[in-house]
XYZ file of C-alpha atoms in Angstrom:
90
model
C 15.773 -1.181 -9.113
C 15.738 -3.839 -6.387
C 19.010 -4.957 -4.723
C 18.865 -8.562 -6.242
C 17.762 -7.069 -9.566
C 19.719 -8.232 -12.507
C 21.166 -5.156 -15.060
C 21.314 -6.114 -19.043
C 24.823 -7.824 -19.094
C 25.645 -8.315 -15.220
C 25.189 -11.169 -12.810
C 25.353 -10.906 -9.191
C 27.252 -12.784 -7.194
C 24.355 -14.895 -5.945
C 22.798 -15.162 -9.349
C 25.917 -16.658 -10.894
C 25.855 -19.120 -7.638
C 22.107 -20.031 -8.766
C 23.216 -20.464 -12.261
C 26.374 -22.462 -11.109
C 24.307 -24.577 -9.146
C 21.471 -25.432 -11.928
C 25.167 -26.095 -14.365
C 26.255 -28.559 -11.815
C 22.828 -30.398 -11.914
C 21.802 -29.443 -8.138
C 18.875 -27.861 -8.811
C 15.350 -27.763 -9.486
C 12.376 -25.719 -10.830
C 8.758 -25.550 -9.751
C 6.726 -25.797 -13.424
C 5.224 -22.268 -13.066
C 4.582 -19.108 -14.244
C 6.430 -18.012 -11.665
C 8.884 -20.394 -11.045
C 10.721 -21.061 -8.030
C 13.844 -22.529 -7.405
C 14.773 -25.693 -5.232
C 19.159 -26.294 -4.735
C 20.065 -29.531 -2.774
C 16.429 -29.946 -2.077
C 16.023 -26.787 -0.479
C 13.861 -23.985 -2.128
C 16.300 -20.632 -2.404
C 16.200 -17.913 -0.070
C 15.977 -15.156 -3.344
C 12.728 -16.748 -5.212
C 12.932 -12.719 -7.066
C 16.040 -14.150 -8.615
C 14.981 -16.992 -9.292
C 11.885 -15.885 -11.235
C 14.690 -13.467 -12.938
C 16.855 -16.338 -14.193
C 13.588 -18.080 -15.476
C 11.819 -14.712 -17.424
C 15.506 -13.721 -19.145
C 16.059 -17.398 -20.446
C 18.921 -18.090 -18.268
C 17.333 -20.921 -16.954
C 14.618 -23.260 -17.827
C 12.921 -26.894 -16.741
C 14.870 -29.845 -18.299
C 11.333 -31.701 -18.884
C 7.879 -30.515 -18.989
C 5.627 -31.309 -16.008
C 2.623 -30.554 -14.522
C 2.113 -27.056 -12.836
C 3.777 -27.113 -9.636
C 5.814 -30.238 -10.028
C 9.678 -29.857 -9.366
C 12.008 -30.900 -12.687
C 15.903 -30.393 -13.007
C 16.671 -27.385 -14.030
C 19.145 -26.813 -16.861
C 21.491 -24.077 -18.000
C 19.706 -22.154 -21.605
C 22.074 -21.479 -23.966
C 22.092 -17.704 -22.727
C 22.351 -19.094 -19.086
C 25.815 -20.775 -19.951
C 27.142 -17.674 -22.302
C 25.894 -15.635 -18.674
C 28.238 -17.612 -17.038
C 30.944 -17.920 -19.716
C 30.852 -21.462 -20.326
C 30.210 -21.191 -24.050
C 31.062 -19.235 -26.422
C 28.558 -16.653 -27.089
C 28.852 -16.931 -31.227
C 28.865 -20.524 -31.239
């Protein structure tokens, strides 16, 4: 398993900072397959996280776009239970 690589349950520290930043409305998302990750303007240094965040559901575009265009990004329901900002039965 890679270093950045995200077990069932557990965030890293620099995930959680990703998924803090996309809560706090700093950040952006590529429309993609693979979808990369833009915070203050600036694409992230760990695009393997990124595309993590996007394939469990932790994160998603706010909008749809065309392929390659950058939209927010926004929190997923699972995203803010990740980060314990909801509670997970609601």
């Amino acid at each position: 398993m890679a270093a950045t690589a995200l077990p069932a349950g557990e965030l890293t520290d620099r995930a959680r900072a990703m998924l803090l930043a996309v809560a706090s409305g700093r950040a952006e998302t590529a429309c993609s397959c693979e979808p990369d990750l833009y915070i203050d303007g600036l694409v992230c240094c760990d695009q393997y996280t990124a595309h993590l965040l996007a394939h469990r559901g932790l994160v998603e575009p706010a909008r749809l776009g065309r392929v390659g265009q950058r939209v927010r990004a926004r929190l997923t329901p699972a995203g803010a239970a990740a980060l314990g900002t909801v509670d997970e039965t609601a």
